[in-house]
């Protein structure tokens, strides 16, 4: 309780959260490394975003140029994918995804030619004369998605913004996950381009102002962004306290403005759109330089790499190539994580590609992962104080333990953002967030099964209705034929009767 009260007195708008060990110094002060050698093969999945997978339009043997579209977006929520380098399409196959399940997904493999030749790019003379719609179209065509981890297609978000009368664009420079510093370095080194991207996003939504929130453990980034936005009085750069999960959009918005996004609603419901700093940079590249999203900056860290750093990596590069570049020691590896240690995914293999969502690759050793044995709950309520959503983690976990998933849903399971703050503070080392992830997975499976049986039920009903219709039509036809036969028989009988009468006369 003390923890919650201290936090509330310090920052009355903050809810929950923890002071997680940062582990950022190893990478935060090194420039972004642009020297990763071009891989011989790039593995580019067609599903790297929220929404429908893109549809491949290349075939094995095709020659492609860097930046060329490989797969078209499908439906309203989707994003295209592009060639990260020039070369030949070596395969279009189902290949393991960078996901804990490692389930295969459709992937286009490019055998690079070493020339890295760009296709011709469509660069506008002055991007600031483009209409809002033109900006959205360019961002969509470039396959830009939310690079803070959400990977929601950015053009769809801008378009939503345009249709929802947005007054504020919030740019999230929180980067609160331990180890990760890619956004920090982006702000330090590419602040002007990020600010240009922000101005274009405002233009793409017809919105009036932007607020950039940066945790106060990134003073150089804060300074660089302030300098880059000087002269644009519609952009405010603000520092926010370093407290995980400050990078959670709702927490940052609440802290900076006091505005609350409705529990079941979206930021657009209150006139706000939220994007990440790296997304703003991708928008700059898409609109000003005409370049699609084919690379991103990734933090590689953890004690199993001797040279932790931020690296600009082509989408489709295998994690094993990136790790090797950072002097990876296989003997030391205990856990490979994509993303941060709090919300990232543990990966079972290293031969999976880096995708648009990958902001970090952590090669963690035993030294990074202290073994703590799980003890019984002492009902200290630290997990409750730490929860930024205001949930009761202990109560949810005890229901999940006895498989009462619906009961856990009743007390807020679906609002859990899996931030792991509760697990982090638990003195009994109870892996609370693992319970929530498990339960969410189970509920999803059940929902899928219900959806399937509902579909089967609907198909059966349709089939029965069709059969019934055929039966009724056949009956009707038989009735009509019987009537026609009877009519013909009556006619024949009448004719015969007339003939008999004539003969008798
Ligand atoms: S689950 Fe852990 S943090 Fe929560 S009340 Fe029990 S011991 Fe305390
Ligand atoms: S993981 Fe869920 S329950 Fe735990 S602190 Fe985060 S939001 Fe709350």
Short mmCIF file of C-alpha atoms and ligand atoms in Angstrom, two decimals:
data_model
loop_
_atom_site.label_atom_id
_atom_site.label_comp_id
_atom_site.label_asym_id
_atom_site.label_seq_id
_atom_site.Cartn_x
_atom_site.Cartn_y
_atom_site.Cartn_z
CA UNK A 1 0.00 0.00 0.00
CA UNK A 2 2.88 2.29 0.84
CA UNK A 3 4.20 1.90 -2.67
CA UNK A 4 0.89 3.03 -4.17
CA UNK A 5 0.54 5.98 -1.81
CA UNK A 6 4.11 7.17 -2.43
CA UNK A 7 3.52 7.01 -6.17
CA UNK A 8 0.19 8.83 -5.85
CA UNK A 9 1.66 11.65 -3.76
CA UNK A 10 4.60 12.03 -6.16
CA UNK A 11 2.46 11.91 -9.29
CA UNK A 12 -1.27 12.06 -8.56
CA UNK A 13 -2.13 11.14 -12.17
CA UNK A 14 -0.04 7.96 -12.18
CA UNK A 15 -1.71 4.66 -11.45
CA UNK A 16 0.36 1.71 -10.24
CA UNK A 17 3.58 0.81 -12.02
CA UNK A 18 7.01 -0.17 -10.79
CA UNK A 19 10.57 1.12 -10.77
CA UNK A 20 12.07 -1.70 -12.79
CA UNK A 21 15.85 -2.08 -13.07
CA UNK A 22 16.68 -0.28 -16.29
CA UNK A 23 19.71 -2.07 -17.83
CA UNK A 24 19.83 0.65 -20.51
CA UNK A 25 23.30 2.12 -20.11
CA UNK A 26 25.04 -0.58 -22.19
CA UNK A 27 23.24 0.60 -25.32
CA UNK A 28 21.80 4.10 -24.67
CA UNK A 29 25.11 5.90 -25.19
CA UNK A 30 26.27 4.12 -28.35
CA UNK A 31 25.31 5.46 -31.79
CA UNK A 32 23.00 3.34 -33.93
CA UNK A 33 25.17 0.85 -35.84
CA UNK A 34 24.44 0.94 -39.58
CA UNK A 35 27.06 -1.66 -40.47
CA UNK A 36 25.18 -4.97 -40.27
CA UNK A 37 26.28 -6.92 -43.37
CA UNK A 38 23.62 -7.61 -45.98
CA UNK A 39 22.25 -11.13 -45.30
CA UNK A 40 22.45 -13.70 -48.12
CA UNK A 41 18.77 -14.46 -47.60
CA UNK A 42 15.92 -12.36 -46.23
CA UNK A 43 12.77 -14.03 -44.86
CA UNK A 44 9.83 -11.65 -45.14
CA UNK A 45 6.53 -12.82 -43.60
CA UNK A 46 3.36 -11.49 -45.25
CA UNK A 47 1.70 -11.04 -41.85
CA UNK A 48 3.63 -8.49 -39.79
CA UNK A 49 0.74 -6.34 -38.68
CA UNK A 50 -2.66 -6.36 -37.01
CA UNK A 51 -5.32 -7.32 -39.59
CA UNK A 52 -5.39 -9.48 -42.69
CA UNK A 53 -2.17 -10.97 -44.08
CA UNK A 54 -0.90 -9.39 -47.28
CA UNK A 55 -1.29 -11.43 -50.47
CA UNK A 56 1.98 -12.37 -52.26
CA UNK A 57 2.24 -11.07 -55.81
CA UNK A 58 5.70 -12.39 -56.62
CA UNK A 59 6.70 -15.93 -57.55
CA UNK A 60 9.86 -17.98 -57.28
CA UNK A 61 12.47 -16.78 -59.76
CA UNK A 62 11.22 -13.17 -59.99
CA UNK A 63 13.89 -10.46 -59.73
CA UNK A 64 13.03 -7.70 -57.25
CA UNK A 65 14.50 -4.33 -56.40
CA UNK A 66 14.90 -2.90 -52.92
CA UNK A 67 11.64 -1.28 -51.84
CA UNK A 68 9.55 -3.16 -54.41
CA UNK A 69 6.16 -4.35 -53.19
CA UNK A 70 6.10 -8.12 -52.53
CA UNK A 71 2.59 -8.58 -51.14
CA UNK A 72 -0.51 -6.39 -51.33
CA UNK A 73 -2.59 -5.45 -48.31
CA UNK A 74 -6.00 -7.10 -48.07
CA UNK A 75 -9.24 -5.58 -46.81
CA UNK A 76 -9.65 -2.53 -44.62
CA UNK A 77 -7.05 -3.37 -41.97
CA UNK A 78 -3.83 -4.67 -43.48
CA UNK A 79 -0.43 -3.49 -44.72
CA UNK A 80 1.73 -4.39 -47.71
CA UNK A 81 5.25 -5.78 -47.35
CA UNK A 82 8.24 -4.81 -49.48
CA UNK A 83 11.61 -6.19 -50.53
CA UNK A 84 14.26 -5.14 -48.00
CA UNK A 85 16.99 -5.55 -50.62
CA UNK A 86 17.39 -6.42 -54.29
CA UNK A 87 17.73 -10.00 -55.50
CA UNK A 88 15.77 -13.04 -56.64
CA UNK A 89 12.71 -14.63 -55.03
CA UNK A 90 14.11 -17.95 -53.84
CA UNK A 91 10.98 -19.31 -52.21
CA UNK A 92 7.45 -18.55 -51.04
CA UNK A 93 6.84 -20.98 -48.21
CA UNK A 94 5.44 -21.50 -44.72
CA UNK A 95 8.31 -20.62 -42.40
CA UNK A 96 8.50 -20.46 -38.55
CA UNK A 97 7.25 -17.14 -37.17
CA UNK A 98 9.16 -15.12 -34.54
CA UNK A 99 6.61 -16.14 -31.93
CA UNK A 100 6.70 -18.46 -28.87
CA UNK A 101 4.69 -21.03 -30.88
CA UNK A 102 7.10 -20.78 -33.88
CA UNK A 103 4.10 -21.79 -35.99
CA UNK A 104 4.80 -21.39 -39.70
CA UNK A 105 3.46 -18.38 -41.60
CA UNK A 106 3.58 -17.49 -45.31
CA UNK A 107 7.03 -16.05 -45.96
CA UNK A 108 8.73 -14.68 -49.05
CA UNK A 109 12.45 -15.50 -49.25
CA UNK A 110 14.78 -13.19 -51.19
CA UNK A 111 18.23 -14.37 -52.25
CA UNK A 112 20.02 -11.03 -52.15
CA UNK A 113 22.29 -10.04 -55.07
CA UNK A 114 24.64 -7.92 -52.97
CA UNK A 115 23.87 -4.78 -55.01
CA UNK A 116 21.12 -3.45 -52.75
CA UNK A 117 19.59 -1.56 -55.71
CA UNK A 118 16.62 0.66 -54.91
CA UNK A 119 13.60 0.81 -57.16
CA UNK A 120 12.79 4.34 -58.37
CA UNK A 121 11.16 6.28 -55.54
CA UNK A 122 8.29 8.75 -55.82
CA UNK A 123 9.48 11.80 -53.92
CA UNK A 124 7.12 14.79 -53.68
CA UNK A 125 8.59 18.26 -54.41
CA UNK A 126 7.02 19.59 -51.23
CA UNK A 127 5.40 17.06 -48.88
CA UNK A 128 3.66 19.86 -47.00
CA UNK A 129 1.41 20.67 -49.93
CA UNK A 130 0.01 17.13 -49.97
CA UNK A 131 -3.59 16.74 -48.84
CA UNK A 132 -4.47 14.71 -45.74
CA UNK A 133 -5.78 11.94 -47.98
CA UNK A 134 -2.58 11.85 -50.06
CA UNK A 135 -0.48 11.54 -46.90
CA UNK A 136 -2.62 8.62 -45.69
CA UNK A 137 -2.28 6.92 -49.08
CA UNK A 138 1.51 7.28 -49.09
CA UNK A 139 1.80 6.00 -45.51
CA UNK A 140 -0.46 3.04 -46.35
CA UNK A 141 1.42 2.18 -49.55
CA UNK A 142 4.71 2.23 -47.61
CA UNK A 143 3.46 -0.47 -45.22
CA UNK A 144 4.03 1.68 -42.14
CA UNK A 145 2.69 0.11 -38.93
CA UNK A 146 2.93 1.10 -35.25
CA UNK A 147 6.55 0.42 -34.33
CA UNK A 148 6.03 0.65 -30.57
CA UNK A 149 4.88 -2.97 -30.64
CA UNK A 150 1.21 -2.61 -31.58
CA UNK A 151 1.88 -2.95 -35.38
CA UNK A 152 -1.52 -1.48 -36.20
CA UNK A 153 -1.46 -0.13 -39.78
CA UNK A 154 -0.62 3.58 -39.37
CA UNK A 155 -2.60 4.75 -42.41
CA UNK A 156 -5.76 3.21 -40.94
CA UNK A 157 -5.08 5.09 -37.70
CA UNK A 158 -4.47 8.37 -39.54
CA UNK A 159 -7.61 7.83 -41.57
CA UNK A 160 -9.60 7.12 -38.39
CA UNK A 161 -8.15 10.32 -37.01
CA UNK A 162 -9.24 12.28 -40.07
CA UNK A 163 -12.80 11.01 -39.73
CA UNK A 164 -13.01 11.47 -35.95
CA UNK A 165 -12.08 15.13 -35.58
CA UNK A 166 -8.83 14.66 -33.73
CA UNK A 167 -7.48 17.60 -31.76
CA UNK A 168 -4.32 16.04 -30.28
CA UNK A 169 -1.62 13.71 -31.52
CA UNK A 170 0.26 12.09 -28.63
CA UNK A 171 3.74 10.88 -29.55
CA UNK A 172 4.90 8.16 -27.22
CA UNK A 173 8.61 8.36 -26.46
CA UNK A 174 8.21 6.51 -23.16
CA UNK A 175 10.18 3.36 -23.98
CA UNK A 176 9.72 2.15 -20.43
CA UNK A 177 10.74 -1.50 -20.95
CA UNK A 178 14.10 -2.33 -19.36
CA UNK A 179 17.03 -2.85 -21.79
CA UNK A 180 15.29 -1.17 -24.78
CA UNK A 181 16.87 2.05 -26.03
CA UNK A 182 16.09 2.08 -29.77
CA UNK A 183 13.55 4.92 -29.46
CA UNK A 184 15.96 6.83 -27.22
CA UNK A 185 18.71 6.60 -29.87
CA UNK A 186 16.24 7.46 -32.65
CA UNK A 187 15.28 10.65 -30.80
CA UNK A 188 18.91 11.53 -30.10
CA UNK A 189 20.07 10.96 -33.69
CA UNK A 190 17.01 11.55 -35.89
CA UNK A 191 14.99 14.17 -33.99
CA UNK A 192 14.47 16.49 -36.99
CA UNK A 193 13.12 13.69 -39.17
CA UNK A 194 10.82 12.53 -36.33
CA UNK A 195 9.47 16.07 -35.93
CA UNK A 196 8.88 16.24 -39.72
CA UNK A 197 7.02 12.93 -39.45
CA UNK A 198 4.91 14.37 -36.62
CA UNK A 199 4.04 17.47 -38.68
CA UNK A 200 3.03 15.22 -41.58
CA UNK A 201 0.89 13.06 -39.29
CA UNK A 202 -0.87 16.19 -38.01
CA UNK A 203 -1.45 17.19 -41.62
CA UNK A 204 -2.67 13.66 -42.43
CA UNK A 205 -5.38 13.96 -39.76
CA UNK A 206 -6.12 17.69 -39.98
CA UNK A 207 -5.23 17.77 -36.27
CA UNK A 208 -4.08 20.87 -34.40
CA UNK A 209 -1.37 19.95 -31.93
CA UNK A 210 1.07 17.27 -30.83
CA UNK A 211 2.43 16.37 -27.41
CA UNK A 212 5.61 14.30 -27.21
CA UNK A 213 6.08 12.40 -23.93
CA UNK A 214 9.59 11.23 -23.03
CA UNK A 215 10.63 9.48 -19.81
CA UNK A 216 13.00 11.59 -17.69
CA UNK A 217 15.74 8.95 -17.94
CA UNK A 218 16.42 10.10 -21.54
CA UNK A 219 17.71 13.67 -21.09
CA UNK A 220 19.65 13.81 -24.39
CA UNK A 221 16.62 12.59 -26.33
CA UNK A 222 14.46 15.18 -24.58
CA UNK A 223 16.93 17.92 -25.43
CA UNK A 224 17.24 16.83 -29.08
CA UNK A 225 13.47 16.70 -29.52
CA UNK A 226 13.04 20.12 -27.91
CA UNK A 227 15.60 21.63 -30.26
CA UNK A 228 14.08 19.94 -33.31
CA UNK A 229 10.58 21.13 -32.48
CA UNK A 230 11.57 24.70 -31.58
CA UNK A 231 9.68 27.00 -33.93
CA UNK A 232 6.64 24.74 -34.10
CA UNK A 233 4.52 26.05 -31.26
CA UNK A 234 1.86 23.41 -31.90
CA UNK A 235 4.34 20.72 -30.70
CA UNK A 236 5.01 20.36 -26.97
CA UNK A 237 7.81 18.15 -25.65
CA UNK A 238 7.21 16.96 -22.09
CA UNK A 239 9.14 14.82 -19.67
CA UNK A 240 7.28 12.12 -17.80
CA UNK A 241 8.51 10.19 -14.75
CA UNK A 242 10.46 7.00 -15.34
CA UNK A 243 8.05 4.44 -14.04
CA UNK A 244 7.10 1.25 -15.86
CA UNK A 245 4.65 1.01 -17.72
CA UNK A 246 4.72 4.71 -18.58
CA UNK A 247 4.93 3.68 -22.25
CA UNK A 248 1.41 2.27 -21.98
CA UNK A 249 -0.58 4.79 -24.02
CA UNK A 250 -3.37 5.26 -21.48
CA UNK A 251 -0.94 5.86 -18.63
CA UNK A 252 1.05 8.44 -20.60
CA UNK A 253 -2.05 10.25 -21.82
CA UNK A 254 -3.49 10.34 -18.29
CA UNK A 255 -0.24 11.66 -16.87
CA UNK A 256 0.27 14.36 -19.51
CA UNK A 257 -3.30 15.58 -19.93
CA UNK A 258 -5.47 14.07 -17.20
CA UNK A 259 -7.69 12.63 -19.97
CA UNK A 260 -9.05 9.10 -19.59
CA UNK A 261 -9.76 6.83 -22.54
CA UNK A 262 -13.09 5.05 -21.84
CA UNK A 263 -12.53 1.46 -20.63
CA UNK A 264 -14.16 -0.07 -23.73
CA UNK A 265 -13.22 2.77 -26.05
CA UNK A 266 -10.36 4.09 -28.12
CA UNK A 267 -8.25 7.23 -27.89
CA UNK A 268 -10.06 8.58 -30.96
CA UNK A 269 -13.27 8.61 -28.86
CA UNK A 270 -11.80 11.55 -26.94
CA UNK A 271 -10.18 13.24 -29.93
CA UNK A 272 -6.68 11.78 -29.52
CA UNK A 273 -4.48 9.61 -31.73
CA UNK A 274 -1.33 8.03 -30.28
CA UNK A 275 1.78 7.05 -32.24
CA UNK A 276 5.28 6.01 -31.32
CA UNK A 277 8.42 8.06 -32.14
CA UNK A 278 9.83 5.40 -34.48
CA UNK A 279 6.51 5.35 -36.34
CA UNK A 280 6.83 9.11 -36.83
CA UNK A 281 10.27 8.49 -38.36
CA UNK A 282 8.81 5.80 -40.68
CA UNK A 283 6.12 8.29 -41.77
CA UNK A 284 8.87 10.81 -42.58
CA UNK A 285 10.68 8.20 -44.72
CA UNK A 286 7.45 7.16 -46.44
CA UNK A 287 6.21 10.65 -47.33
CA UNK A 288 9.38 12.72 -47.73
CA UNK A 289 11.73 10.10 -49.18
CA UNK A 290 9.12 7.80 -50.75
CA UNK A 291 10.66 4.82 -48.95
CA UNK A 292 8.61 1.88 -47.69
CA UNK A 293 9.19 0.39 -44.24
CA UNK A 294 11.96 -2.13 -44.92
CA UNK A 295 14.23 -1.65 -41.90
CA UNK A 296 14.09 -0.58 -38.29
CA UNK A 297 16.38 0.11 -35.36
CA UNK A 298 16.56 -2.73 -32.86
CA UNK A 299 18.16 -2.95 -29.42
CA UNK A 300 20.28 -6.07 -28.99
CA UNK A 301 21.22 -6.62 -25.35
CA UNK A 302 21.58 -9.16 -22.54
CA UNK A 303 24.63 -10.81 -21.01
CA UNK A 304 24.85 -13.41 -23.78
CA UNK A 305 26.02 -10.75 -26.27
CA UNK A 306 29.45 -9.19 -25.79
CA UNK A 307 28.62 -6.09 -27.85
CA UNK A 308 25.14 -4.87 -26.90
CA UNK A 309 24.00 -2.00 -29.12
CA UNK A 310 21.29 -0.54 -31.33
CA UNK A 311 21.47 -1.75 -34.91
CA UNK A 312 19.59 -0.68 -38.04
CA UNK A 313 18.34 -4.01 -39.38
CA UNK A 314 16.62 -4.97 -42.64
CA UNK A 315 13.21 -6.58 -42.11
CA UNK A 316 13.60 -10.30 -42.81
CA UNK A 317 17.12 -10.62 -41.36
CA UNK A 318 17.38 -13.78 -39.26
CA UNK A 319 17.85 -13.14 -35.54
CA UNK A 320 20.86 -15.48 -35.55
CA UNK A 321 22.68 -13.16 -38.02
CA UNK A 322 21.92 -10.11 -35.89
CA UNK A 323 23.05 -11.90 -32.72
CA UNK A 324 26.29 -13.01 -34.37
CA UNK A 325 26.98 -9.38 -35.36
CA UNK A 326 26.63 -8.44 -31.67
CA UNK A 327 29.09 -11.17 -30.60
CA UNK A 328 26.62 -13.68 -29.28
CA UNK A 329 27.85 -16.45 -26.97
CA UNK A 330 25.58 -19.45 -27.33
CA UNK A 331 26.99 -21.09 -24.19
CA UNK A 332 25.68 -18.26 -22.06
CA UNK A 333 22.15 -18.13 -23.46
CA UNK A 334 19.34 -18.98 -21.05
CA UNK A 335 16.46 -17.23 -22.77
CA UNK A 336 16.00 -15.45 -26.07
CA UNK A 337 13.37 -12.72 -25.93
CA UNK A 338 11.88 -10.61 -28.69
CA UNK A 339 10.86 -7.24 -27.22
CA UNK A 340 11.49 -6.19 -23.63
CA UNK A 341 11.80 -8.51 -20.64
CA UNK A 342 8.45 -7.44 -19.17
CA UNK A 343 6.14 -7.81 -22.17
CA UNK A 344 8.31 -9.51 -24.77
CA UNK A 345 7.99 -13.07 -26.08
CA UNK A 346 10.44 -15.86 -25.31
CA UNK A 347 11.45 -17.46 -28.60
CA UNK A 348 12.27 -21.16 -28.95
CA UNK A 349 14.60 -20.69 -31.96
CA UNK A 350 17.02 -18.17 -33.48
CA UNK A 351 16.50 -18.89 -37.18
CA UNK A 352 13.40 -16.72 -37.32
CA UNK A 353 13.20 -13.35 -39.05
CA UNK A 354 13.19 -9.90 -37.57
CA UNK A 355 9.83 -8.25 -38.35
CA UNK A 356 8.36 -4.75 -38.17
CA UNK A 357 7.30 -5.36 -34.54
CA UNK A 358 10.81 -6.23 -33.34
CA UNK A 359 12.11 -3.39 -31.17
CA UNK A 360 14.46 -5.56 -29.11
CA UNK A 361 16.29 -8.87 -29.15
CA UNK A 362 17.48 -9.91 -25.71
CA UNK A 363 19.93 -12.77 -25.29
CA UNK A 364 19.57 -13.28 -21.56
CA UNK A 365 21.94 -15.42 -19.54
CA UNK A 366 21.46 -17.06 -16.14
CA UNK A 367 23.02 -13.92 -14.66
CA UNK A 368 20.12 -11.84 -16.08
CA UNK A 369 17.49 -14.28 -14.83
CA UNK A 370 17.85 -14.88 -11.13
CA UNK A 371 16.20 -18.12 -10.06
CA UNK A 372 13.54 -17.46 -7.46
CA UNK A 373 11.46 -20.26 -6.05
CA UNK A 374 7.73 -19.61 -5.93
CA UNK A 375 6.37 -19.22 -2.41
CA UNK A 376 2.79 -19.07 -1.12
CA UNK A 377 1.00 -15.76 -1.32
CA UNK A 378 1.36 -13.65 1.82
CA UNK A 379 -1.53 -11.36 0.85
CA UNK A 380 0.66 -8.26 0.96
CA UNK A 381 -1.36 -6.57 -1.85
CA UNK A 382 1.79 -5.29 -3.57
CA UNK A 383 0.45 -6.70 -6.85
CA UNK A 384 -2.73 -4.65 -6.45
CA UNK A 385 -0.74 -1.46 -5.81
CA UNK A 386 1.45 -2.10 -8.84
CA UNK A 387 -1.33 -2.73 -11.34
CA UNK A 388 -1.68 0.32 -13.64
CA UNK A 389 -5.15 -0.81 -14.73
CA UNK A 390 -6.48 -1.07 -11.17
CA UNK A 391 -7.07 -4.83 -11.25
CA UNK A 392 -6.83 -7.46 -8.50
CA UNK A 393 -4.06 -9.73 -9.83
CA UNK A 394 -4.11 -12.09 -6.85
CA UNK A 395 -7.87 -12.66 -7.14
CA UNK A 396 -7.67 -13.21 -10.89
CA UNK A 397 -4.81 -15.70 -10.51
CA UNK A 398 -6.58 -17.71 -7.81
CA UNK A 399 -9.64 -18.09 -10.08
CA UNK A 400 -7.48 -19.11 -13.06
CA UNK A 401 -5.64 -21.70 -10.90
CA UNK A 402 -8.92 -23.56 -10.39
CA UNK A 403 -9.85 -23.10 -14.04
CA UNK A 404 -12.60 -20.57 -13.36
CA UNK A 405 -11.64 -18.45 -16.34
CA UNK A 406 -15.04 -16.80 -16.70
CA UNK A 407 -14.88 -15.76 -13.05
CA UNK A 408 -11.49 -14.15 -13.76
CA UNK A 409 -13.04 -12.36 -16.74
CA UNK A 410 -15.79 -11.07 -14.45
CA UNK A 411 -13.18 -9.26 -12.37
CA UNK A 412 -11.30 -7.73 -15.26
CA UNK A 413 -9.02 -10.31 -16.91
CA UNK A 414 -9.78 -8.87 -20.35
CA UNK A 415 -8.54 -5.43 -19.26
CA UNK A 416 -5.14 -6.83 -18.25
CA UNK A 417 -2.39 -5.47 -20.53
CA UNK A 418 0.08 -8.21 -19.50
CA UNK A 419 2.55 -5.59 -18.33
CA UNK A 420 4.00 -7.91 -15.68
CA UNK A 421 4.19 -5.22 -12.98
CA UNK A 422 2.33 -7.48 -10.55
CA UNK A 423 4.75 -10.38 -11.07
CA UNK A 424 7.71 -8.01 -10.78
CA UNK A 425 6.77 -6.79 -7.30
CA UNK A 426 5.46 -10.06 -5.89
CA UNK A 427 7.71 -11.00 -2.94
CA UNK A 428 6.57 -14.61 -3.29
CA UNK A 429 7.71 -14.66 -6.94
CA UNK A 430 4.33 -15.89 -8.12
CA UNK A 431 4.33 -15.68 -11.94
CA UNK A 432 1.01 -13.86 -11.99
CA UNK A 433 1.30 -12.56 -15.55
CA UNK A 434 1.93 -16.09 -16.82
CA UNK A 435 -1.46 -17.09 -15.43
CA UNK A 436 -3.07 -14.17 -17.27
CA UNK A 437 -1.34 -14.97 -20.54
CA UNK A 438 -2.34 -18.62 -20.22
CA UNK A 439 -5.96 -17.69 -19.45
CA UNK A 440 -6.11 -15.22 -22.34
CA UNK A 441 -4.79 -17.96 -24.67
CA UNK A 442 -7.35 -20.48 -23.39
CA UNK A 443 -10.20 -18.00 -23.75
CA UNK A 444 -9.07 -17.24 -27.28
CA UNK A 445 -8.99 -20.97 -28.11
CA UNK A 446 -12.48 -21.43 -26.66
CA UNK A 447 -13.75 -18.45 -28.60
CA UNK A 448 -12.28 -19.92 -31.80
CA UNK A 449 -13.90 -23.28 -31.07
CA UNK A 450 -17.25 -21.63 -30.34
CA UNK A 451 -16.89 -19.66 -33.54
CA UNK A 452 -16.14 -22.88 -35.43
CA UNK A 453 -19.09 -24.79 -33.95
CA UNK A 454 -21.33 -21.78 -34.60
CA UNK A 455 -20.16 -21.84 -38.22
CA UNK A 456 -20.77 -25.61 -38.42
CA UNK A 457 -24.24 -25.12 -36.89
CA UNK A 458 -24.99 -22.40 -39.43
CA UNK A 459 -23.77 -24.59 -42.31
CA UNK A 460 -25.92 -27.51 -41.07
CA UNK A 461 -28.95 -25.23 -40.78
CA UNK A 462 -28.33 -23.86 -44.27
CA UNK A 463 -27.99 -27.41 -45.60
CA UNK A 464 -31.21 -28.57 -43.86
CA UNK A 465 -33.04 -25.52 -45.17
CA UNK A 466 -31.81 -26.26 -48.69
CA UNK A 467 -32.87 -29.92 -48.42
CA UNK A 468 -36.29 -28.91 -47.07
CA UNK A 469 -36.70 -26.47 -49.94
CA UNK A 470 -35.79 -29.19 -52.45
CA UNK A 471 -38.23 -31.59 -50.75
CA UNK A 472 -41.05 -29.04 -50.86
CA UNK A 473 -40.32 -28.21 -54.50
CA UNK A 474 -40.28 -31.93 -55.38
CA UNK A 475 -43.60 -32.40 -53.58
CA UNK A 476 -45.08 -29.44 -55.38
CA UNK A 477 -43.83 -30.76 -58.72
CA UNK A 478 -45.28 -34.22 -57.95
CA UNK A 479 -48.61 -32.60 -56.99
CA UNK A 480 -48.64 -30.57 -60.19
CA UNK A 481 -47.87 -33.66 -62.29
CA UNK A 482 -50.56 -35.70 -60.54
CA UNK A 483 -53.05 -32.91 -61.16
CA UNK A 484 -52.00 -32.71 -64.81
CA UNK A 485 -52.35 -36.49 -65.11
CA UNK A 486 -55.79 -36.40 -63.48
CA UNK A 487 -56.83 -33.51 -65.75
CA UNK A 488 -55.65 -35.43 -68.80
CA UNK A 489 -57.50 -38.55 -67.59
CA UNK A 490 -60.67 -36.50 -67.04
CA UNK A 491 -60.31 -34.97 -70.48
CA UNK A 492 -59.79 -38.42 -72.02
CA UNK A 493 -62.77 -39.83 -70.13
CA UNK A 494 -64.92 -36.90 -71.28
CA UNK A 495 -63.83 -37.44 -74.89
CA UNK A 496 -64.60 -41.16 -74.67
CA UNK A 497 -67.99 -40.40 -73.16
CA UNK A 498 -68.83 -38.03 -76.02
CA UNK A 499 -67.70 -40.62 -78.60
CA UNK A 500 -69.83 -43.32 -76.94
CA UNK A 501 -72.86 -41.03 -76.92
CA UNK A 502 -72.34 -40.16 -80.61
CA UNK A 503 -72.01 -43.83 -81.53
CA UNK A 504 -75.16 -44.65 -79.52
CA UNK A 505 -77.06 -41.88 -81.31
S1 LIG B 1 0.30 -12.47 -5.15
FE1 LIG B 1 2.31 -11.77 -4.40
S2 LIG B 1 2.14 -9.54 -4.44
FE2 LIG B 1 0.07 -10.32 -4.60
S3 LIG B 1 -0.66 -10.38 -2.53
FE3 LIG B 1 0.22 -12.40 -2.93
S4 LIG B 1 2.31 -12.26 -2.26
FE4 LIG B 1 1.58 -10.18 -2.38
S1 LIG B 2 -0.06 -7.89 -15.77
FE1 LIG B 2 -2.22 -7.34 -15.75
S2 LIG B 2 -2.84 -7.63 -13.65
FE2 LIG B 2 -0.61 -7.57 -13.64
S3 LIG B 2 -0.12 -5.46 -13.25
FE3 LIG B 2 -0.17 -5.66 -15.45
S4 LIG B 2 -2.26 -5.13 -16.04
FE4 LIG B 2 -2.27 -5.49 -13.83
#
